[in-house]
């Protein structure tokens, strides 16, 4: 029996869905199985050297050893604003329209604390990144899930949200390129979402962490390019995936000044910003040479092409991922997500994530990541073939 009472906000969180897969993985490792891990959403490629050098120089500067400001160095916010202008053609005031974050997860998790009262509703994609739900739960809000299905190209049906839910709704979460389905939203959907947020007085939060991992030269757009979006929307961006900096904990939110000020008030009370040497490295990433990002994209694309080709040869009817490093794989007929993920692990030594780990609507899929090299991805397909897996 635990000695201490666990707060309801934690005990109410759904059970950890990957526990069973984790247990099987540990058992396979103990038995000496050569595991191919396609379960990790963390780039295997290192951070580019010029960014590491900037951190080292920043670390030697004593001016960076004191408390940073919670909203981030003006130089970092300016670099983020400049990067946004160059990449998306969106202009931002670094003083009021950019807020630095200790990784985008920090801002995503905290924003409900600024705007959600008990009983308020947050609209979130299903399947989706679990932090939209956890942040809402910590603010004692309620999540209303918006199912994303292949039939609707993984876009939510905003007009299908019941009126009584909409009356209590305060935040609408979107995430394109999307984890876990790898879907990208067309501009027409962003237009619809901005109009919808205006009409229903919603805060539109767009998680754009994967914007730079795209394929075939088709660059995902920023929702802030839509007219009037800055009145109702903020975008959460991250250096984690663009520059292989997941461990560094640096990201930023941009857009509506009033929304960012609310999030900023939570942050002044909770954290003391990002180590300045990391911000100096972040400036080097955003303003330095971008050929490393192009090179990473080529690597992701080679992996995507090899893996998708192999799966299609086994008959898998999967969509070609347009962005992100995820592959959303329909499970062969008659099996469920958890059962298929378990089979693939036990019979082939391949770790994937059951789609239901991202929400009920993830049933019928498993998610694989491209965070391992082409040879290993080809070997994964080979193991599936040898185990008789086909669609
Ligand atoms: C959709 C999505 N958003 C945000 C994040 C958080 O990234 P970070 O906190 O490293 O910026 C992740 C991480 O996996 C993610 O998948």
XYZ file of C-alpha atoms and ligand atoms in Angstrom:
407
model
C 0.000 0.000 0.000
C 1.424 3.442 -0.840
C 1.828 5.632 2.233
C 0.680 8.853 0.576
C -2.518 9.817 -1.142
C -1.908 10.573 -4.819
C -3.755 13.702 -6.001
C -6.853 13.008 -8.044
C -5.438 14.894 -11.038
C -2.759 12.207 -11.281
C -4.800 9.191 -10.304
C -7.455 10.224 -12.849
C -4.993 10.126 -15.761
C -5.590 7.113 -18.015
C -3.416 4.054 -17.324
C -0.071 3.868 -19.036
C -0.950 2.019 -22.208
C 2.546 1.025 -23.159
C 3.219 -0.911 -19.937
C 2.503 -4.285 -21.549
C 4.691 -3.519 -24.595
C 7.457 -2.292 -22.274
C 7.286 -5.505 -20.286
C 7.568 -7.603 -23.464
C 10.442 -5.463 -24.703
C 12.402 -5.954 -21.467
C 11.753 -9.697 -21.610
C 12.970 -9.885 -25.224
C 16.123 -7.953 -24.316
C 16.749 -10.322 -21.395
C 16.403 -13.233 -23.819
C 19.083 -11.722 -26.047
C 16.738 -10.698 -28.909
C 18.236 -8.102 -31.254
C 15.468 -5.512 -30.880
C 14.683 -3.067 -33.714
C 13.158 -0.149 -31.863
C 10.634 1.756 -33.985
C 8.876 3.060 -30.898
C 10.999 6.117 -30.134
C 10.000 9.625 -31.246
C 13.502 10.984 -30.803
C 15.937 11.599 -33.708
C 18.938 9.248 -33.659
C 21.078 11.819 -35.526
C 23.320 14.159 -33.502
C 22.896 17.919 -33.100
C 24.971 19.720 -35.805
C 28.494 20.662 -34.583
C 28.144 24.465 -34.998
C 25.252 24.404 -32.497
C 27.259 22.335 -30.008
C 30.164 24.798 -30.378
C 27.825 27.722 -29.623
C 26.695 26.000 -26.433
C 30.290 25.476 -25.342
C 31.150 29.159 -25.948
C 27.931 30.268 -24.251
C 28.727 28.078 -21.260
C 32.109 29.764 -20.817
C 30.515 33.229 -20.640
C 29.795 34.063 -16.991
C 26.986 36.415 -18.055
C 25.029 33.276 -18.848
C 25.449 31.729 -15.414
C 22.716 33.705 -13.674
C 18.956 33.329 -13.801
C 17.659 33.878 -17.308
C 14.422 35.812 -17.869
C 11.320 33.620 -18.000
C 10.268 34.970 -21.433
C 13.674 34.301 -23.010
C 16.567 36.524 -24.184
C 15.434 39.211 -26.610
C 18.181 37.991 -28.971
C 16.660 34.499 -28.972
C 13.123 35.805 -29.479
C 14.369 38.021 -32.299
C 16.104 35.043 -33.927
C 12.841 33.069 -33.681
C 10.872 35.953 -35.225
C 13.399 36.293 -38.066
C 13.306 32.554 -38.675
C 9.497 32.678 -38.872
C 9.630 35.521 -41.367
C 12.145 33.665 -43.544
C 10.443 30.294 -43.396
C 6.740 31.206 -43.361
C 6.558 34.876 -44.339
C 4.907 35.683 -40.995
C 6.079 38.839 -39.194
C 6.166 38.803 -35.414
C 7.054 41.358 -32.751
C 9.765 39.637 -30.678
C 8.693 41.633 -27.608
C 5.079 40.531 -27.442
C 4.505 37.832 -30.034
C 7.288 35.372 -29.178
C 7.713 33.481 -25.900
C 10.559 31.045 -25.323
C 9.708 27.624 -23.898
C 11.670 24.896 -22.134
C 10.786 22.658 -25.074
C 7.368 23.010 -26.683
C 5.979 20.339 -24.332
C 6.376 22.764 -21.447
C 4.160 25.390 -23.078
C 1.662 22.820 -24.365
C 1.311 21.358 -20.884
C 1.038 24.723 -19.141
C -1.264 26.762 -21.366
C -4.498 25.289 -19.927
C -3.466 26.590 -16.487
C -3.756 30.106 -17.891
C -7.144 29.766 -19.597
C -9.058 26.749 -18.273
C -11.290 26.824 -15.215
C -12.737 23.630 -13.747
C -15.340 22.238 -16.125
C -14.168 24.179 -19.181
C -13.648 22.099 -22.287
C -10.529 21.621 -24.408
C -11.002 20.220 -27.916
C -8.166 17.850 -28.835
C -7.365 15.486 -31.699
C -7.790 11.731 -31.260
C -5.326 10.188 -31.915
C -3.008 12.892 -30.615
C 0.003 13.874 -28.537
C -0.995 12.891 -24.964
C 0.124 16.197 -23.392
C -2.972 18.053 -24.693
C -4.989 15.805 -22.418
C -2.629 15.815 -19.423
C -2.336 19.633 -19.397
C -6.129 19.899 -19.475
C -6.494 17.400 -16.642
C -4.033 19.343 -14.479
C -6.161 22.461 -14.984
C -9.237 20.367 -14.024
C -10.743 20.895 -17.462
C -12.492 18.293 -19.601
C -11.243 17.062 -22.975
C -13.636 16.576 -25.862
C -11.913 14.442 -28.473
C -12.099 15.108 -32.184
C -11.634 11.799 -34.040
C -9.192 11.892 -36.957
C -9.915 9.211 -39.525
C -8.382 8.229 -42.845
C -11.746 8.917 -44.498
C -11.477 12.591 -43.516
C -7.750 12.782 -44.310
C -7.082 12.995 -40.561
C -8.754 16.411 -40.264
C -11.321 16.962 -37.473
C -14.992 17.570 -38.234
C -15.373 20.953 -36.543
C -19.000 21.324 -37.592
C -19.835 18.038 -35.900
C -18.945 19.286 -32.393
C -22.142 19.314 -30.278
C -23.412 22.815 -29.397
C -23.391 22.214 -25.612
C -19.712 21.141 -25.792
C -18.849 24.145 -27.911
C -20.444 26.533 -25.415
C -18.021 25.335 -22.726
C -14.995 25.030 -25.040
C -12.063 27.439 -24.587
C -9.148 25.867 -26.483
C -8.942 24.015 -29.801
C -5.768 21.976 -30.375
C -4.490 21.231 -33.855
C -1.204 19.557 -34.800
C 0.015 19.473 -38.415
C 2.251 17.771 -39.461
C 0.491 15.358 -37.150
C 1.850 12.928 -34.612
C 1.017 10.039 -34.946
C -0.674 9.929 -38.401
C 1.938 12.000 -40.329
C -0.936 13.931 -41.959
C -0.541 17.518 -43.210
C -3.411 20.036 -43.294
C -4.303 21.987 -46.445
C -4.541 25.765 -46.257
C -8.327 25.588 -46.687
C -8.590 23.697 -43.397
C -6.519 26.330 -41.562
C -8.868 28.999 -42.973
C -11.843 27.062 -41.695
C -10.238 26.582 -38.262
C -9.404 30.289 -37.842
C -12.961 31.289 -38.808
C -14.326 28.658 -36.407
C -12.135 29.888 -33.526
C -13.265 33.481 -34.164
C -16.935 32.499 -34.309
C -16.802 30.531 -31.055
C -14.262 32.649 -29.204
C -11.769 29.782 -28.929
C -8.038 29.935 -28.363
C -6.570 28.131 -31.354
C -3.382 26.298 -30.364
C -1.410 24.823 -33.238
C 1.431 22.430 -32.450
C 3.875 22.709 -35.356
C 6.830 20.791 -33.872
C 7.350 18.757 -37.079
C 7.111 21.555 -39.664
C 10.677 21.038 -40.945
C 10.533 17.279 -41.467
C 8.698 17.189 -44.776
C 9.117 15.254 -48.008
C 9.174 15.792 -51.755
C 9.758 19.522 -51.256
C 6.163 20.100 -50.024
C 6.659 22.533 -47.160
C 3.921 22.594 -44.491
C 2.498 26.063 -43.875
C 2.086 28.048 -40.687
C -1.501 28.623 -39.569
C -0.451 32.196 -38.787
C -0.328 32.931 -42.520
C -4.156 32.996 -42.497
C -5.664 36.494 -42.311
C -6.651 37.380 -38.760
C -5.069 34.245 -37.265
C -2.897 36.293 -34.926
C -6.047 37.515 -33.124
C -6.998 34.007 -32.022
C -4.057 31.648 -32.492
C -0.679 30.667 -31.133
C 1.781 28.217 -32.630
C 4.063 25.972 -30.591
C 7.374 25.402 -32.264
C 10.368 23.374 -31.245
C 14.057 23.161 -32.030
C 13.936 19.498 -30.952
C 13.081 17.860 -34.251
C 14.364 20.486 -36.689
C 17.917 20.506 -35.300
C 17.997 17.149 -33.442
C 17.968 18.952 -30.099
C 15.411 16.965 -28.099
C 17.668 16.776 -25.064
C 18.408 20.494 -24.983
C 14.875 21.606 -24.027
C 14.280 24.676 -26.132
C 11.253 25.777 -28.137
C 8.992 28.793 -28.490
C 5.397 29.890 -28.908
C 4.390 32.655 -31.321
C 1.236 34.516 -32.281
C -1.531 36.291 -30.332
C 0.113 38.583 -27.740
C -2.781 38.317 -25.282
C -2.656 34.507 -25.252
C 1.143 34.484 -24.878
C 0.905 36.975 -21.987
C -1.449 34.550 -20.176
C 0.968 31.655 -20.665
C 3.823 33.952 -19.653
C 2.129 34.684 -16.319
C 2.030 30.964 -15.541
C 5.713 30.700 -16.455
C 6.845 33.651 -14.273
C 5.287 31.819 -11.354
C 6.621 28.369 -12.172
C 9.953 28.439 -13.990
C 12.919 30.654 -14.579
C 13.453 30.225 -18.290
C 16.034 28.377 -20.356
C 19.753 28.283 -19.491
C 21.133 31.185 -21.536
C 23.942 29.123 -23.077
C 21.220 26.898 -24.557
C 19.496 30.006 -25.919
C 22.817 31.123 -27.456
C 22.989 27.702 -29.128
C 19.353 28.131 -30.207
C 20.262 31.431 -31.885
C 23.115 29.660 -33.707
C 20.637 27.005 -34.864
C 17.995 29.454 -36.110
C 20.325 31.992 -37.718
C 23.200 29.735 -38.834
C 23.566 27.606 -41.964
C 20.426 25.558 -42.683
C 22.035 22.962 -44.968
C 22.079 20.530 -42.020
C 18.261 20.659 -41.935
C 18.164 19.910 -45.670
C 20.584 17.012 -45.169
C 18.473 15.592 -42.312
C 15.388 15.807 -44.524
C 17.168 13.773 -47.215
C 18.007 11.124 -44.621
C 14.392 10.994 -43.311
C 13.103 10.734 -46.864
C 15.466 7.874 -47.802
C 14.280 6.013 -44.712
C 10.619 6.738 -45.432
C 10.928 5.556 -49.022
C 12.723 2.315 -48.107
C 10.340 1.439 -45.281
C 7.112 2.287 -47.114
C 8.281 0.392 -50.227
C 8.995 -2.686 -48.104
C 5.653 -2.530 -46.289
C 3.746 -2.072 -49.547
C 5.483 -5.159 -50.951
C 3.886 -7.049 -48.048
C 0.519 -5.710 -49.209
C 0.179 -2.991 -46.567
C -2.277 -0.335 -47.829
C -0.556 2.559 -46.043
C -0.600 6.234 -46.972
C 2.727 7.758 -47.955
C 3.698 10.000 -45.002
C 4.015 13.611 -46.204
C 5.883 14.886 -43.168
C 7.202 13.990 -39.674
C 9.212 10.849 -38.945
C 6.194 8.667 -38.210
C 4.576 5.938 -40.265
C 0.935 5.195 -39.410
C 0.401 1.568 -40.330
C -3.064 -0.018 -40.597
C -3.039 -3.418 -38.863
C -3.910 -6.477 -40.970
C -7.589 -7.453 -40.902
C -9.095 -9.007 -37.820
C -6.414 -7.844 -35.368
C -6.402 -4.954 -32.930
C -3.627 -2.419 -32.407
C -2.358 -3.784 -29.124
C -2.462 -7.405 -30.286
C -0.637 -6.651 -33.529
C 2.055 -4.575 -31.778
C 2.558 -7.457 -29.316
C 2.800 -10.003 -32.154
C 5.325 -7.890 -34.069
C 7.424 -7.576 -30.930
C 7.248 -11.211 -29.901
C 7.634 -12.782 -33.325
C 9.917 -10.249 -35.027
C 11.668 -8.376 -32.201
C 10.313 -5.057 -33.533
C 9.046 -2.413 -31.090
C 6.192 -0.210 -32.361
C 3.466 1.742 -30.564
C -0.180 0.622 -30.647
C -2.326 3.415 -32.097
C -4.610 3.245 -29.060
C -1.766 4.755 -27.015
C -2.716 8.035 -28.711
C -6.475 7.735 -28.216
C -9.433 5.501 -28.988
C -9.505 6.503 -32.659
C -5.986 5.056 -32.985
C -7.519 1.560 -32.918
C -6.623 -0.360 -36.066
C -3.156 1.204 -36.420
C 0.359 0.956 -35.066
C 2.896 3.783 -35.227
C 6.469 3.166 -36.338
C 9.207 5.795 -36.266
C 11.972 6.312 -38.814
C 14.590 6.972 -36.133
C 16.871 4.156 -37.230
C 18.924 3.670 -40.392
C 17.744 2.278 -43.748
C 19.458 -1.095 -43.193
C 17.592 -1.689 -39.956
C 14.283 -0.560 -41.482
C 14.812 -3.000 -44.357
C 15.657 -5.699 -41.867
C 12.416 -4.925 -39.995
C 10.446 -5.499 -43.215
C 12.410 -8.699 -43.813
C 11.586 -9.998 -40.355
C 7.881 -9.257 -40.936
C 8.034 -11.159 -44.226
C 9.757 -14.135 -42.643
C 7.140 -14.205 -39.846
C 4.424 -14.415 -42.499
C 2.948 -10.985 -41.733
C 0.974 -9.694 -44.701
C -2.001 -7.471 -45.354
C 3.327 16.535 -31.565
C 4.407 16.890 -30.595
N 4.423 18.112 -30.068
C 5.362 18.495 -29.191
C 6.354 17.635 -28.797
C 7.331 18.119 -27.763
O 8.576 18.403 -28.235
P 9.610 19.277 -27.407
O 9.064 19.434 -26.011
O 10.861 18.508 -27.426
O 9.682 20.590 -28.093
C 6.403 16.345 -29.321
C 7.459 15.411 -28.904
O 7.515 14.274 -29.229
C 5.400 15.960 -30.248
O 5.377 14.738 -30.776
